[in-house]
Coordinates of C-alpha atoms and ligand atoms in Angstrom, one line a residue:
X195 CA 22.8 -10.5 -8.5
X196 CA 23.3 -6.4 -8.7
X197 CA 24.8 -5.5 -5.7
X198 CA 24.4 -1.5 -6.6
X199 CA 22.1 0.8 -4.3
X200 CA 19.2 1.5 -7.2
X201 CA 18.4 5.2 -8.4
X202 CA 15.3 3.8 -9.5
X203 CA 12.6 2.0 -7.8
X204 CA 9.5 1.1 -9.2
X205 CA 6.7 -0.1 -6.8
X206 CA 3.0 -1.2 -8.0
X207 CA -0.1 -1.6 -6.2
X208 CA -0.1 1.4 -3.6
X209 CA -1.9 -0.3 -0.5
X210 CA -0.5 -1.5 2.4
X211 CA 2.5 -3.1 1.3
X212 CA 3.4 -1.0 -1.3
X213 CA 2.7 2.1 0.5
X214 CA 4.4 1.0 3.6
X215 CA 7.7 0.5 1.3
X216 CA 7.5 4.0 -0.2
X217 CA 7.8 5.4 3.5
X218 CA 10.2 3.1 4.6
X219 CA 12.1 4.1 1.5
X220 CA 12.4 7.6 1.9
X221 CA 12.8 7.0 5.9
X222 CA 15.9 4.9 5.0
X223 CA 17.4 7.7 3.3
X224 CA 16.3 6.8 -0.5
X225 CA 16.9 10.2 -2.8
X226 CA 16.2 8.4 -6.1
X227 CA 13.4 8.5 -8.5
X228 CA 10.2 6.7 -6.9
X229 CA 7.4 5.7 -9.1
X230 CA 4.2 4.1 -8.1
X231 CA 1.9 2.2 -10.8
X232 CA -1.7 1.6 -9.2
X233 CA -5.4 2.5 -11.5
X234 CA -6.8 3.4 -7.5
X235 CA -6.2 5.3 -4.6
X236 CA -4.6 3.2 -2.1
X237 CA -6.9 1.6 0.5
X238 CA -6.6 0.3 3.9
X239 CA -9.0 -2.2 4.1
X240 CA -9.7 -4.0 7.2
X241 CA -12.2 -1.4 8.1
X242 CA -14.3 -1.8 4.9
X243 CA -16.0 -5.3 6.7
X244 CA -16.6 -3.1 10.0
X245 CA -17.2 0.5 10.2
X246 CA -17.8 1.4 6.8
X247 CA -20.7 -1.8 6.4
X248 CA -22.0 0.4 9.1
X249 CA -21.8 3.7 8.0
X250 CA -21.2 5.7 5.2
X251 CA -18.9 8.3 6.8
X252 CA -15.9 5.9 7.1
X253 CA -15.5 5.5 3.6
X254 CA -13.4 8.7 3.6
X255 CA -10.8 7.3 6.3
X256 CA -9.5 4.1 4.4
X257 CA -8.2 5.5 1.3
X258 CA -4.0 6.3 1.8
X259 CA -2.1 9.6 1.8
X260 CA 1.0 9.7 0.6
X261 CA 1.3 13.2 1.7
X262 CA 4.9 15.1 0.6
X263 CA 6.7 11.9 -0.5
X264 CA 7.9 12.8 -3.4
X265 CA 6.5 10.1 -5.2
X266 CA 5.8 9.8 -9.4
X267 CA 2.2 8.6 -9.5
X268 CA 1.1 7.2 -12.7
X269 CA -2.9 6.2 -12.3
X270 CA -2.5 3.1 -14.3
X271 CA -2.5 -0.9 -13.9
X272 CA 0.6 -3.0 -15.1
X273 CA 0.2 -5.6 -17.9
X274 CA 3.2 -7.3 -18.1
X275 CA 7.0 -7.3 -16.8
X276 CA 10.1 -8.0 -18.3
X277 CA 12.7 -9.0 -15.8
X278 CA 15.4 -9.0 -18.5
X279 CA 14.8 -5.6 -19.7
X280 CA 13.7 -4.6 -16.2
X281 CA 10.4 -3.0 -17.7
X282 CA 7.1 -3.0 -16.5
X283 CA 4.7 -2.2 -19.1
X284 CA 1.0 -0.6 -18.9
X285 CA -2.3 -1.7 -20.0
X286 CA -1.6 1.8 -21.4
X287 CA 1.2 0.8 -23.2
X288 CA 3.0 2.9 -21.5
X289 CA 7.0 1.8 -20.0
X290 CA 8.7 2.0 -16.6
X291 CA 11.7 1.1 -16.4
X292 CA 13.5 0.0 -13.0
X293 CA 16.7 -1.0 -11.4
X294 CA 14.6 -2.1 -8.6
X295 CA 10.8 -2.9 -8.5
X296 CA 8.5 -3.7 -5.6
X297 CA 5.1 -6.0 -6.8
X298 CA 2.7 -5.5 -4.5
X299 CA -0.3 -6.0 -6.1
X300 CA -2.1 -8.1 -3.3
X301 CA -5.6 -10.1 -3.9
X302 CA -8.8 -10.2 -5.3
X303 CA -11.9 -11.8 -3.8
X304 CA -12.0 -15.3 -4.6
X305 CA -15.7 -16.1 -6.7
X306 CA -17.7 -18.9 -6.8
X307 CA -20.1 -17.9 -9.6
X308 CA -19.9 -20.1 -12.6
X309 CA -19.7 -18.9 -15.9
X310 CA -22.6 -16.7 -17.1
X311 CA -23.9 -16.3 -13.5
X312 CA -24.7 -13.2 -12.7
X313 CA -24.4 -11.0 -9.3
X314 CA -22.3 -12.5 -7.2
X315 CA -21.2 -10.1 -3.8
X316 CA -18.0 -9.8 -3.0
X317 CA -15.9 -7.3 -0.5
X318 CA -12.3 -6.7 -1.0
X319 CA -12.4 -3.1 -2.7
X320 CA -14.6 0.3 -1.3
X321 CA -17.0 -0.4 -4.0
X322 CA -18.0 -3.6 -3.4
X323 CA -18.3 -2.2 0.3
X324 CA -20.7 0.8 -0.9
X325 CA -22.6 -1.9 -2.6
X326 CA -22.6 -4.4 0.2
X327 CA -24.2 -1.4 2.6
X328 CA -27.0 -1.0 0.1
X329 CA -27.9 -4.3 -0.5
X330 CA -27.6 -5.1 3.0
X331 CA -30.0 -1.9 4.2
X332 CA -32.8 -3.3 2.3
X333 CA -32.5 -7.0 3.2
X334 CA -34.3 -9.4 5.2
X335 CA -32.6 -12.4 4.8
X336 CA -28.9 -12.8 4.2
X337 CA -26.1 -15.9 3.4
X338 CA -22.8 -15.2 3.9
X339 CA -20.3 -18.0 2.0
X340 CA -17.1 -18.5 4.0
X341 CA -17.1 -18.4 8.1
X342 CA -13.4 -17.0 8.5
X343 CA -13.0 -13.2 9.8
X344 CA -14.4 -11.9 7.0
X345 CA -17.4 -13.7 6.6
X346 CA -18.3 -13.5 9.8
X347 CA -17.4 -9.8 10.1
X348 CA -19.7 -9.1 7.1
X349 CA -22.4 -11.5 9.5
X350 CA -22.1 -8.9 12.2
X351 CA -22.8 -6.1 10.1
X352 CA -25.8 -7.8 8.2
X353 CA -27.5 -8.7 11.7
X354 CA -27.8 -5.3 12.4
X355 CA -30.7 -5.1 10.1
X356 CA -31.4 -8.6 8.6
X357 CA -33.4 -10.5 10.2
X358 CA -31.9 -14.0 9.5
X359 CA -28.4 -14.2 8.8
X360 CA -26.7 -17.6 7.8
X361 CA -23.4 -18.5 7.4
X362 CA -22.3 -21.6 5.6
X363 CA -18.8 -23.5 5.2
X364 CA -17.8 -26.9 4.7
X365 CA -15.5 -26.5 7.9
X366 CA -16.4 -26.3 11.6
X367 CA -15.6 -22.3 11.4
X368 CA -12.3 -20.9 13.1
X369 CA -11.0 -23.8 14.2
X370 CA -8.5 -24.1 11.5
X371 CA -7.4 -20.2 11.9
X372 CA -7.4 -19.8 15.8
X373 CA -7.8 -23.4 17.1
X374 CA -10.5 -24.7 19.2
X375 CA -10.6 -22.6 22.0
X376 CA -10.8 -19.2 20.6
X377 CA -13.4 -20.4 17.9
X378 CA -15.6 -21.5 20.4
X379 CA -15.4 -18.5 22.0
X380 CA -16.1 -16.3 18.7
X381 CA -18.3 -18.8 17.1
X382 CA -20.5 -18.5 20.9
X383 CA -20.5 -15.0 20.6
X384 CA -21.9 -15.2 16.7
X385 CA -24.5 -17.3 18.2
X386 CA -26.1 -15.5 20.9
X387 CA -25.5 -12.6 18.2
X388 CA -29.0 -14.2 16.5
X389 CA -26.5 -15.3 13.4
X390 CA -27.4 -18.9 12.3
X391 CA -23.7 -20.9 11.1
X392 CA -24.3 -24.1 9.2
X393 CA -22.0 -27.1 7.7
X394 CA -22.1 -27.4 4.5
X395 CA -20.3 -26.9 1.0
X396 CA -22.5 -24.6 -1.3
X397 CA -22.7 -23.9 -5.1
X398 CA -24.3 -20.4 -5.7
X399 CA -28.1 -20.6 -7.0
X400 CA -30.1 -18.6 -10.1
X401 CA -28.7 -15.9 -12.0
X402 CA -28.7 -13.1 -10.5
X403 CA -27.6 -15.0 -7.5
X404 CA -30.6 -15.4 -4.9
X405 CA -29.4 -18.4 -3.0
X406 CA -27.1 -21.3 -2.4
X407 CA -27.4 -25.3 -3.1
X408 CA -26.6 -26.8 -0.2
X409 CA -24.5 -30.4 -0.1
X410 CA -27.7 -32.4 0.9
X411 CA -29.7 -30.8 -2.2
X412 CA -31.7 -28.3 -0.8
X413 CA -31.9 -24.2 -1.8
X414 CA -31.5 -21.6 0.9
X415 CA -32.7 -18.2 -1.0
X416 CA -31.9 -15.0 0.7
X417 CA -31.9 -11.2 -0.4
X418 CA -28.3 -10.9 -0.3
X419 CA -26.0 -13.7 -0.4
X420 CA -22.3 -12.7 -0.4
X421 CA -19.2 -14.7 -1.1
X422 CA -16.6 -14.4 1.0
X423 CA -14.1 -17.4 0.6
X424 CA -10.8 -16.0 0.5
X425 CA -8.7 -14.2 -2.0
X426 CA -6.0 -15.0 -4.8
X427 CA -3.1 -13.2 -5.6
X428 CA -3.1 -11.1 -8.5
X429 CA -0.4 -12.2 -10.2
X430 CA -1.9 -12.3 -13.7
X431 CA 0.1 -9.6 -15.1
X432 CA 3.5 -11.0 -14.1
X433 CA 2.6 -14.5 -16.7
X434 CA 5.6 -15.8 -18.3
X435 CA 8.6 -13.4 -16.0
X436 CA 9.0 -16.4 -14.0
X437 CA 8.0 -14.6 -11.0
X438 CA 5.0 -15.6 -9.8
X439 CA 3.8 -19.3 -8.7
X440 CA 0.5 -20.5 -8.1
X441 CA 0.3 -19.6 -5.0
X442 CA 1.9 -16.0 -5.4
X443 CA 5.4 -14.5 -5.7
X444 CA 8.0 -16.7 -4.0
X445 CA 10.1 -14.5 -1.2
X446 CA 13.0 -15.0 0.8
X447 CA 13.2 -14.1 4.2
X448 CA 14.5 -10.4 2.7
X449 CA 11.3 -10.3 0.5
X450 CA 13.3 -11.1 -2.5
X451 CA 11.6 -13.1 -5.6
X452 CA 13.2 -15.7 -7.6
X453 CA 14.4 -13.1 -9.9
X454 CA 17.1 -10.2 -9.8
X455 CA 15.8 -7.3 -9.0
X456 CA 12.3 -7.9 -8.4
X457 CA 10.6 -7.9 -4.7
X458 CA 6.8 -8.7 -3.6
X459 CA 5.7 -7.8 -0.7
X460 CA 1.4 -8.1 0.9
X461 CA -0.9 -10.5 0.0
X462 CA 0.7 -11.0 -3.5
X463 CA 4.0 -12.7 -1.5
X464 CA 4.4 -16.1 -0.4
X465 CA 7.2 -16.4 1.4
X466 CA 9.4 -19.5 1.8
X467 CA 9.2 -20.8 5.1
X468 CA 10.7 -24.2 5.8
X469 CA 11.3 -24.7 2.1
X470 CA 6.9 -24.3 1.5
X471 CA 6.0 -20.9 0.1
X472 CA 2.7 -19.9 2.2
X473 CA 0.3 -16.7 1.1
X474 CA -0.4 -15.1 4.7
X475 CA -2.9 -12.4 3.4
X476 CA -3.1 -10.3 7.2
X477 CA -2.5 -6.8 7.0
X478 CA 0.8 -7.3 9.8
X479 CA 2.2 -9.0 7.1
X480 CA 1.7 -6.6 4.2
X481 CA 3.6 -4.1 6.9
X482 CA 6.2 -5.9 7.8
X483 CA 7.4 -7.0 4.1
X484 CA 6.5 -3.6 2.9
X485 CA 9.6 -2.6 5.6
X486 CA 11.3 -5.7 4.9
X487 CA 11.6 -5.0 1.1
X488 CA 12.5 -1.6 1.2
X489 CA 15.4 -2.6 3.6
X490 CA 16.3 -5.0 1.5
X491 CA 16.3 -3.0 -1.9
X492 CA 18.5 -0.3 -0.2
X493 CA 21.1 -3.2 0.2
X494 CA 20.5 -2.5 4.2
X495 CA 19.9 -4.8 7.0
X496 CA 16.8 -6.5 7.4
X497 CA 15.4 -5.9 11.1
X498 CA 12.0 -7.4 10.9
X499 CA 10.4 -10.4 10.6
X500 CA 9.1 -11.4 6.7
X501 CA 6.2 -12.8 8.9
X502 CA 4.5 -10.9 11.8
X503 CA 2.3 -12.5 14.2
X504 CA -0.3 -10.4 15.2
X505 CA -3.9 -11.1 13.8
X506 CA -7.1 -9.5 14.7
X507 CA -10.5 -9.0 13.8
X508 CA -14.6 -7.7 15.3
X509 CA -17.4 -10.6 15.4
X510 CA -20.7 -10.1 17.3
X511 CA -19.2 -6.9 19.3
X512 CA -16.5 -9.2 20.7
X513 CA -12.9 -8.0 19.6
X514 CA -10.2 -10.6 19.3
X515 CA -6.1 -9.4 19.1
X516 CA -3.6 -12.4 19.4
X517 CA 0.0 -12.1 19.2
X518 CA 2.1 -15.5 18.6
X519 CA 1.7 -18.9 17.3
X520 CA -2.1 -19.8 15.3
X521 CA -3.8 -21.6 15.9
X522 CA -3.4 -21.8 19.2
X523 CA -4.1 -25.0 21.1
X524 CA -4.9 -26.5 24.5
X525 CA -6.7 -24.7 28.1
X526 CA -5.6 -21.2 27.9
X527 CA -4.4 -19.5 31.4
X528 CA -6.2 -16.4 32.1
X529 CA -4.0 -13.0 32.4
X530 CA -6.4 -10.3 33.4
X531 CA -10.3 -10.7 33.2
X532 CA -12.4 -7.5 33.4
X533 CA -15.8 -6.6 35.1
X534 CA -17.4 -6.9 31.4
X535 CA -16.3 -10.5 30.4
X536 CA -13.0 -9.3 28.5
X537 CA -10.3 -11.7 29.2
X538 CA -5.8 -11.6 28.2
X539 CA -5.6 -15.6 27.8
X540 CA -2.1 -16.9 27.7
X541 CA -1.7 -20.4 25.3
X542 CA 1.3 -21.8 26.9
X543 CA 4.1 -19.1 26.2
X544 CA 3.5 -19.7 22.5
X545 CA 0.0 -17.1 21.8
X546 CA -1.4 -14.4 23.8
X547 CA -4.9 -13.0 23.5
X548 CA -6.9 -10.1 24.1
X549 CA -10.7 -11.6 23.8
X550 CA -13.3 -8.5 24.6
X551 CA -10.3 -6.6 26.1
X552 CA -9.0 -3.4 24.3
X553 CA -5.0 -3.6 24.9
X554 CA -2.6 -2.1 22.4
X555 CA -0.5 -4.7 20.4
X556 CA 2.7 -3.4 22.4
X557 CA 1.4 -4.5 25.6
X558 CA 0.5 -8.0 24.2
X559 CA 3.5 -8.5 22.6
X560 CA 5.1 -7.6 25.8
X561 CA 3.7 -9.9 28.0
X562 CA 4.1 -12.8 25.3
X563 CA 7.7 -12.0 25.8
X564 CA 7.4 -11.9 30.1
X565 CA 5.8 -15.8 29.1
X566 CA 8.6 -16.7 27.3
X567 CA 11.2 -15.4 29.2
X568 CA 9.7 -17.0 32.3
X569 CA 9.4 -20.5 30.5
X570 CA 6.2 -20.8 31.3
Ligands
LIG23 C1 -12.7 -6.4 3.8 C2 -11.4 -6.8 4.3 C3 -11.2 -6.8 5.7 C4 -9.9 -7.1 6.2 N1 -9.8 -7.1 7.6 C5 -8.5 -7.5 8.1 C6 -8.3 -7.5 9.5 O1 -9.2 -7.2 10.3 N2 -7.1 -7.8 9.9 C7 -6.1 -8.2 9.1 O2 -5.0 -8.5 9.6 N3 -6.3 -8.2 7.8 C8 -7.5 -7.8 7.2 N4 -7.6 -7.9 5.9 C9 -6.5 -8.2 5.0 C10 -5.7 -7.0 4.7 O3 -6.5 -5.9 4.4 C11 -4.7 -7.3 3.6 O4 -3.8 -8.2 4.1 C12 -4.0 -6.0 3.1 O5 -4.9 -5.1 2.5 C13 -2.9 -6.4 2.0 O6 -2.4 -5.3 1.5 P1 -1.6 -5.3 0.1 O7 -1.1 -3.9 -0.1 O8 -0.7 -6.4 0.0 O9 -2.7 -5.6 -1.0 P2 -4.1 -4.9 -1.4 O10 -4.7 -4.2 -0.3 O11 -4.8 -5.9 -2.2 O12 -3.6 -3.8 -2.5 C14 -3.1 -4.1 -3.7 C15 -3.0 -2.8 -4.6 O13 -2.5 -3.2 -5.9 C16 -3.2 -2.5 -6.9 N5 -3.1 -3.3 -8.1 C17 -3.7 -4.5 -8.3 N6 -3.3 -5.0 -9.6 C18 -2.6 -4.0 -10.1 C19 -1.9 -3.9 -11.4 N7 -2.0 -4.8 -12.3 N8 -1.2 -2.7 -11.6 C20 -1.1 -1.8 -10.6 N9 -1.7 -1.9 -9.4 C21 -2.4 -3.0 -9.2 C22 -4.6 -2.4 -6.3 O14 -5.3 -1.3 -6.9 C23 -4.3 -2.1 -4.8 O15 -4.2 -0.7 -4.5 C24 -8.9 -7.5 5.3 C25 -9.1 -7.5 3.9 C26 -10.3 -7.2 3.4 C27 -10.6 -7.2 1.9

């Protein structure tokens, strides 16, 4: 294993992650050559499912600055790596050479179209959420696949105009993210919202996609139906390096990948906790192992976590933040309750959460740490 501070690091995908470990870089003191490999604009997405569904003049906010980095920008996607060689080579053709190189390549929306099946909506990128806005403007009738955040994020922002909104997954929705409380809660709030949830596994219908088959045999048609069941790592350029693994780039605890030299960082990693390597696609996460890496890289100490805990999302008007352990169980305490219904729940001294109740991440953490120095 090189134990030499690199002159060169080579970091592609510029979102979150990789972005985050370009500053980080330079804010550790890096003077070397920086090169970042990415075909877009870097973009932050969370708010692509919530303000810019809604309106058009977001769009401008969520794509990164790297401002006065000093950074090599070359506008171009990565087809393969050689970990040997240390090369990274372009769809281009083009070569970059590294002595240290950050993947951070994150997702893409998981389909369900079959092959030849035309149409199918998606919303990971800012043009599937320009096309999302259009579709959903003119629609009367909408099926969202998948109830996690997304799904029922996109929900929300359909309702505003559609007059029948249904969401479908074979799993009572939340539960397995937050636990049974906080679903309830959320899944409440969806409800009085006016949007419809239903169990059921689906199969997308016609071609261009107008519907979904439900499990008991029946068609629900709708103007828009959008898919929005998960993501997988985009890993395909890294075939044969022995980096990547089904279920994304192994990492250490210093965001490290099986091989010398190479780091992942974002929805791309999967670090190994407890000897299982788990995808955690949240956007705390793609911070923290953007900082991690670069740390790490620079042969420095590593002073965060490879996994954060804070998770958040917007369903039905209702804001959720939780700090700590998910999902959560049990009869939460309540912290603080406001005149509106907002409430800071405490789960044991493992989870705090802000349900309706705008409180920076700072103050949450801090009073998860009050819970757990208290015992309680
Ligand atoms: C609509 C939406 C809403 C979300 N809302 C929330 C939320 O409310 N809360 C939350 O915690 N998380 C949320 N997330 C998840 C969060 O946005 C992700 O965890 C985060 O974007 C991960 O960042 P990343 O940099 O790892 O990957 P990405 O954001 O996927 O960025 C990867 C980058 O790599 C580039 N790239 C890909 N392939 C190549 C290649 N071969 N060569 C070069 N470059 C390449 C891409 O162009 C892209 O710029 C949301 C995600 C989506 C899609």
């Amino acid at each position: 294993m090189s134990t030499r501070p690199p002159r060169r690091v080579l970091v592609v995908g510029g979102s979150t992650a990789g972005s985050t470990a370009l500053r980080e870089l330079r804010r550790r003191g890096f003077d070397g050559r920086l090169t970042l490999l990415d075909p877009l604009d870097g973009t932050h997405r969370p708010p692509l499912s919530k303000a810019v569904l809604a309106d058009a003049a977001h769009e401008a906010s969520v794509l990164m600055d790297l401002g006065s980095l000093d950074v090599v920008r070359v506008p171009s996607a990565a087809a393969s790596l050689d970990v040997d060689a240390r090369v990274v080579t372009e769809v281009d053709g083009g070569e970059h050479g590294y002595d240290a190189l950050l993947v951070a390549t994150g997702g893409r929306a998981r389909r369900l179209a079959t092959a030849g099946q035309d149409g199918e909506l998606v919303l990971r990128t800012v043009a599937d959420a320009r096309l999302l806005r259009e579709r959903l403007a003119a629609a009367a009738s909408v099926v969202v696949v998948g109830a996690g955040f997304l799904g029922l994020e996109v929900a929300t922002a359909a309702r505003r105009t559609a007059a029948t909104v249904t969401v479908i997954d074979p799993e009572p929705p939340l539960v397995r993210l937050l636990g049974d409380h906080l679903a309830t809660v959320l899944v409440g709030r969806a409800t009085d919202y006016g949007i419809t949830l239903r169990r059921s596994a689906v199969r997308l219908h016609g071609s261009p996609v107008r519907g979904v088959e439900l499990d008991d045999g029946s068609v629900l048609e709708a103007d828009v139906v959008v898919t929005c069941a998960g993501d997988v790592p985009e890993t395909a350029w890294l075939e044969g390096s022995g980096v990547a693994a089904p279920q994304g780039v192994p990492v250490d605890a210093s965001c490290r990948s099986r091989r010398d030299g190479v780091w992942a960082a974002g929805d791309v990693a999967a670090p190994v906790v407890d000897g299982v390597a788990v995808r955690r696609p949240l956007w705390a996460n793609a911070v923290t192992q953007g900082r991690v890496a670069a740390a790490s890289m620079l042969g420095q100490e590593v002073d965060a976590p490879v996994l954060d805990d804070y998770a958040w999302t917007e369903v039905a008007g209702t804001s959720l933040k939780v700090v700590g352990r998910l999902p959560c169980s049990g009869t939460p305490r309540v912290l603080e309750e406001s005149a509106d219904g907002g409430r800071l729940l405490a789960f044991g001294a493992d989870t705090v959460a802000a349900v309706g109740l705008r409180r920076p991440v700072p103050r949450l953490r801090r009073a998860l740490a009050e819970l757990k120095a208290s015992g309680a």
